[in-house]
Coordinates of C-alpha atoms in Angstrom, one line a residue:
X11 CA 107.6 -21.1 22.4
X12 CA 108.3 -24.5 20.5
X13 CA 108.3 -24.5 16.7
X14 CA 106.4 -27.6 17.1
X15 CA 105.3 -30.4 19.8
X16 CA 104.9 -34.1 18.4
X17 CA 102.5 -36.1 20.5
X18 CA 103.0 -39.9 20.5
X19 CA 100.4 -42.1 21.4
X20 CA 100.7 -45.7 23.1
X21 CA 99.1 -48.6 24.5
X22 CA 100.9 -51.8 25.1
X23 CA 103.0 -51.6 21.8
X24 CA 106.7 -51.2 23.3
X25 CA 108.6 -52.3 20.5
X26 CA 106.2 -50.0 18.2
X27 CA 107.0 -47.1 21.0
X28 CA 110.7 -48.2 20.7
X29 CA 110.7 -47.4 16.6
X30 CA 109.0 -43.9 16.8
X31 CA 110.8 -42.9 20.0
X32 CA 114.5 -43.7 18.4
X33 CA 112.9 -41.7 15.5
X34 CA 112.6 -39.1 16.9
X35 CA 115.4 -38.9 19.2
X36 CA 117.8 -39.4 15.5
X37 CA 116.4 -35.7 14.0
X38 CA 117.5 -32.2 15.3
X39 CA 115.3 -31.3 18.4
X40 CA 116.1 -27.6 18.1
X41 CA 112.6 -25.6 18.6
X42 CA 110.5 -29.0 18.9
X43 CA 108.4 -30.8 22.1
X44 CA 107.7 -33.9 22.4
X45 CA 104.7 -35.3 24.1
X46 CA 104.0 -38.6 25.2
X47 CA 100.5 -39.9 26.2
X48 CA 100.3 -43.4 27.4
X49 CA 97.1 -45.3 28.2
X50 CA 98.5 -47.2 31.3
X51 CA 100.4 -49.8 29.5
X52 CA 101.5 -53.4 31.0
X53 CA 104.3 -54.3 28.7
X54 CA 107.8 -52.2 28.6
X55 CA 106.2 -49.1 27.2
X56 CA 106.7 -46.9 30.1
X57 CA 109.7 -48.4 30.9
X58 CA 110.9 -47.5 27.8
X59 CA 109.8 -44.1 28.4
X60 CA 112.0 -43.3 31.4
X61 CA 114.8 -44.6 30.0
X62 CA 114.5 -42.0 27.7
X63 CA 113.2 -39.2 29.4
X64 CA 116.0 -36.9 28.6
X65 CA 114.1 -36.2 25.2
X66 CA 111.0 -36.1 26.3
X67 CA 109.1 -32.9 27.8
X68 CA 105.8 -34.6 29.2
X69 CA 104.9 -37.9 29.4
X70 CA 102.1 -39.3 31.4
X71 CA 100.8 -43.6 31.9
X72 CA 97.0 -43.3 33.0
X73 CA 94.0 -45.3 31.8
X74 CA 91.7 -43.3 28.6
X75 CA 88.8 -43.7 26.5
X76 CA 90.8 -44.4 23.9
X77 CA 92.9 -43.1 20.8
X78 CA 91.0 -39.8 20.2
X79 CA 90.6 -39.7 23.7
X80 CA 94.3 -39.8 24.5
X81 CA 95.2 -37.3 21.2
X82 CA 93.2 -34.7 23.0
X83 CA 95.2 -35.2 26.1
X84 CA 98.2 -34.3 24.4
X85 CA 96.4 -31.7 22.7
X86 CA 96.0 -29.8 25.9
X87 CA 99.8 -30.1 26.9
X88 CA 101.0 -29.4 23.6
X89 CA 102.6 -25.8 24.1
X90 CA 104.3 -25.6 20.0
X91 CA 102.4 -23.4 17.4
X92 CA 102.2 -26.3 15.3
X93 CA 101.3 -30.1 16.5
X94 CA 102.4 -33.4 14.4
X95 CA 100.8 -37.1 15.7
X96 CA 103.4 -39.4 15.0
X97 CA 101.7 -42.6 16.8
X98 CA 103.4 -45.6 18.5
X99 CA 105.2 -47.6 15.3
X100 CA 105.4 -44.9 12.7
X101 CA 108.6 -42.9 12.4
X102 CA 110.5 -40.2 9.9
X103 CA 111.7 -40.2 6.8
X104 CA 115.1 -40.4 7.2
X105 CA 117.4 -39.1 10.1
X106 CA 116.9 -35.6 8.4
X107 CA 113.9 -35.8 7.6
X108 CA 111.7 -33.5 11.2
X109 CA 115.1 -30.7 10.1
X110 CA 114.3 -30.6 6.1
X111 CA 110.7 -30.1 6.8
X112 CA 110.0 -27.6 9.6
X113 CA 111.3 -24.6 7.4
X114 CA 108.1 -24.9 5.3
X115 CA 105.8 -24.4 8.8
X116 CA 104.9 -20.6 8.0
X117 CA 101.2 -19.1 8.3
X118 CA 99.0 -22.1 6.8
X119 CA 96.5 -23.7 9.0
X120 CA 97.2 -26.9 8.0
X121 CA 100.4 -28.1 6.3
X122 CA 100.9 -31.7 4.6
X123 CA 103.5 -34.0 3.2
X124 CA 104.2 -36.9 1.6
X125 CA 103.5 -40.3 3.4
X126 CA 105.4 -43.7 3.1
X127 CA 102.7 -46.2 4.0
X128 CA 103.7 -50.0 4.8
X129 CA 101.2 -52.8 4.3
X130 CA 102.4 -56.5 4.4
X131 CA 106.1 -55.4 3.2
X132 CA 104.4 -53.3 0.1
X133 CA 105.6 -50.0 0.1
X134 CA 103.1 -47.2 -1.1
X135 CA 104.1 -43.5 -1.7
X136 CA 100.7 -41.4 -0.7
X137 CA 100.5 -38.0 -1.8
X138 CA 98.0 -35.2 -0.5
X139 CA 96.6 -32.9 -3.4
X140 CA 97.5 -29.6 -4.7
X141 CA 94.6 -28.0 -3.9
X142 CA 91.5 -29.3 -1.7
X143 CA 88.7 -30.7 -3.3
X144 CA 85.4 -31.6 -2.0
X145 CA 85.8 -35.5 -4.1
X146 CA 88.8 -35.8 -1.6
X147 CA 87.8 -34.5 1.3
X148 CA 85.3 -36.2 1.6
X149 CA 86.5 -40.0 -0.1
X150 CA 90.2 -39.9 1.4
X151 CA 91.6 -38.7 3.9
X152 CA 94.7 -36.4 5.5
X153 CA 97.1 -38.7 6.9
X154 CA 97.5 -37.1 10.3
X155 CA 100.7 -39.0 10.5
X156 CA 102.5 -36.8 8.0
X157 CA 100.4 -33.7 8.6
X158 CA 101.0 -30.4 10.7
X159 CA 98.5 -28.7 12.5
X160 CA 98.5 -25.2 13.7
X161 CA 97.8 -25.8 17.6
X162 CA 95.4 -22.3 17.4
X163 CA 93.1 -24.0 14.8
X164 CA 92.2 -26.9 17.9
X165 CA 90.9 -23.9 20.0
X166 CA 88.6 -23.0 17.2
X167 CA 87.7 -26.5 15.8
X168 CA 87.2 -28.0 19.2
X169 CA 89.2 -31.4 20.0
X170 CA 88.6 -34.7 18.0
X171 CA 85.3 -36.6 18.5
X172 CA 85.7 -39.4 21.0
X173 CA 81.9 -41.0 20.2
X174 CA 84.1 -41.8 17.2
X175 CA 86.2 -44.9 16.9
X176 CA 87.9 -44.4 13.7
X177 CA 86.9 -40.8 11.8
X178 CA 87.2 -38.2 14.1
X179 CA 91.3 -37.0 12.2
X180 CA 89.1 -37.4 9.3
X181 CA 85.6 -35.1 10.7
X182 CA 88.3 -32.5 12.3
X183 CA 89.8 -32.0 8.6
X184 CA 86.1 -31.8 7.1
X185 CA 84.7 -29.4 9.8
X186 CA 88.6 -27.3 10.0
X187 CA 88.3 -26.7 6.0
X188 CA 84.8 -26.5 5.2
X189 CA 83.0 -24.9 8.4
X190 CA 86.0 -22.5 9.5
X191 CA 87.9 -21.7 6.6
X192 CA 91.1 -23.3 7.6
X193 CA 94.1 -22.7 5.3
X194 CA 96.0 -25.8 3.4
X195 CA 98.7 -26.0 2.0
X196 CA 100.6 -29.8 0.3
X197 CA 105.1 -30.0 0.1
X198 CA 105.5 -33.3 -2.3
X199 CA 108.0 -34.6 0.0
X200 CA 107.8 -37.2 2.6
X201 CA 107.9 -36.8 5.9
X202 CA 106.7 -40.0 7.9
X203 CA 106.6 -43.8 7.4
X204 CA 103.1 -45.0 8.8
X205 CA 102.5 -49.0 9.1
X206 CA 98.8 -50.0 7.6
X207 CA 98.8 -52.9 10.7
X208 CA 95.6 -50.7 12.7
X209 CA 92.6 -51.5 13.3
X210 CA 91.5 -48.7 10.7
X211 CA 93.8 -51.7 8.1
X212 CA 91.1 -54.9 8.2
X213 CA 87.5 -55.2 6.9
X214 CA 85.9 -54.2 10.3
X215 CA 87.6 -51.1 10.4
X216 CA 86.8 -50.3 6.8
X217 CA 82.7 -51.1 7.3
X218 CA 83.6 -48.5 10.4
X219 CA 84.8 -46.1 8.7
X220 CA 82.3 -46.0 5.8
X221 CA 79.1 -45.9 8.4
X222 CA 80.8 -43.3 11.2
X223 CA 81.5 -41.4 7.8
X224 CA 78.1 -41.8 6.6
X225 CA 76.6 -40.7 9.9
X226 CA 78.6 -37.7 10.4
X227 CA 76.9 -36.3 6.7
X228 CA 73.9 -37.1 7.8
X229 CA 74.3 -35.5 10.7
X230 CA 76.3 -32.0 10.5
X231 CA 76.2 -31.9 6.9
X232 CA 72.9 -33.5 5.4
X233 CA 72.8 -30.6 2.9
X234 CA 76.2 -32.7 1.4
X235 CA 74.6 -35.9 2.2
X236 CA 73.7 -36.6 -1.7
X237 CA 76.3 -35.2 -3.3
X238 CA 78.3 -38.0 -1.0
X239 CA 76.2 -40.9 -2.3
X240 CA 76.9 -39.3 -6.1
X241 CA 80.5 -39.6 -5.4
X242 CA 80.3 -42.8 -4.1
X243 CA 78.7 -44.3 -7.3
X244 CA 81.1 -42.6 -9.2
X245 CA 83.9 -44.3 -8.0
X246 CA 82.6 -48.1 -8.2
X247 CA 84.2 -50.1 -10.9
X248 CA 81.0 -49.8 -13.6
X249 CA 81.9 -46.2 -14.1
X250 CA 85.9 -46.2 -13.6
X251 CA 84.8 -48.9 -17.0
X252 CA 82.8 -45.8 -18.6
X253 CA 85.8 -43.1 -17.8
X254 CA 88.4 -45.3 -19.6
X255 CA 85.9 -46.1 -22.4
X256 CA 85.1 -42.1 -22.9
X257 CA 88.7 -41.6 -23.7
X258 CA 88.8 -42.7 -27.0
X259 CA 86.3 -41.9 -29.7
X260 CA 85.5 -45.4 -30.6
X261 CA 84.1 -46.4 -26.5
X262 CA 82.4 -43.1 -26.6
X263 CA 80.2 -44.6 -29.4
X264 CA 79.5 -47.7 -28.4
X265 CA 78.2 -45.6 -24.5
X266 CA 76.3 -43.3 -26.0
X267 CA 74.8 -46.4 -28.2
X268 CA 74.0 -48.8 -25.5
X269 CA 72.9 -45.9 -22.8
X270 CA 70.1 -45.7 -25.7
X271 CA 69.0 -49.1 -25.6
X272 CA 69.3 -49.1 -22.4
X273 CA 66.8 -46.0 -21.7
X274 CA 64.9 -46.9 -24.2
X275 CA 63.9 -50.4 -22.7
X276 CA 63.4 -48.8 -19.3
X277 CA 61.5 -46.0 -20.3
X278 CA 59.5 -47.4 -23.9
X279 CA 61.3 -44.8 -26.0
X280 CA 64.0 -43.7 -27.6
X281 CA 66.2 -40.8 -26.0
X282 CA 67.9 -38.0 -28.5
X283 CA 69.8 -35.9 -25.6
X284 CA 72.6 -38.4 -25.1
X285 CA 76.0 -37.0 -26.8

């Protein structure tokens, strides 16, 4: 059995597919399986896949119901112990990235590496926390482009929810860790590069992501919904300013003073329990 299956999803993105395919070709592919799921592209994608078929173990070009439907198709064809989604346009950080990081595959269900993100030519490294927290899990997400997922975990948790447009991977990670106790490991080393030029990076995508997350929590985690709202509030600019002020003795006194005044005005009485 292959140690790792790399799955690339593509639809009418021949230039991005070329970047991804050439990056995979540059890696040491021993014990690595490569799967490409194309959504019936009308550009040059298929001809480029055919030209590189020597490194591809399975590929198909046919209509699908969206990104997550295509990813599910890839999962069904995968034989590796772990799966990495390196979608069209994404690529490995350097020519030896894969070989350098395969050694970290052990018993954990989810193994996250740092990811190099590029948006409008601005580069930023996204890191994953050493220890998973409620705050991170519900307000952020694991970058699937740099995350190895044990294939057996999909059998336990289920495949991606195709009713969701943007957050099905987030929901999968939440379900895996919260409901199924999936083990997690973070490795502080860059594996891949991801370009923030898709739907999720737009203002419209951001609104869809927030709406879908709220609906998932409301339907599947109602007991955590209030906590999620509290976390969202604590991340607002107002509370960020308060947090900065609390770091100094003077700031704490000022906070205490204006909060006492505010509560007095709101309740019509003094408050003696604010530290």
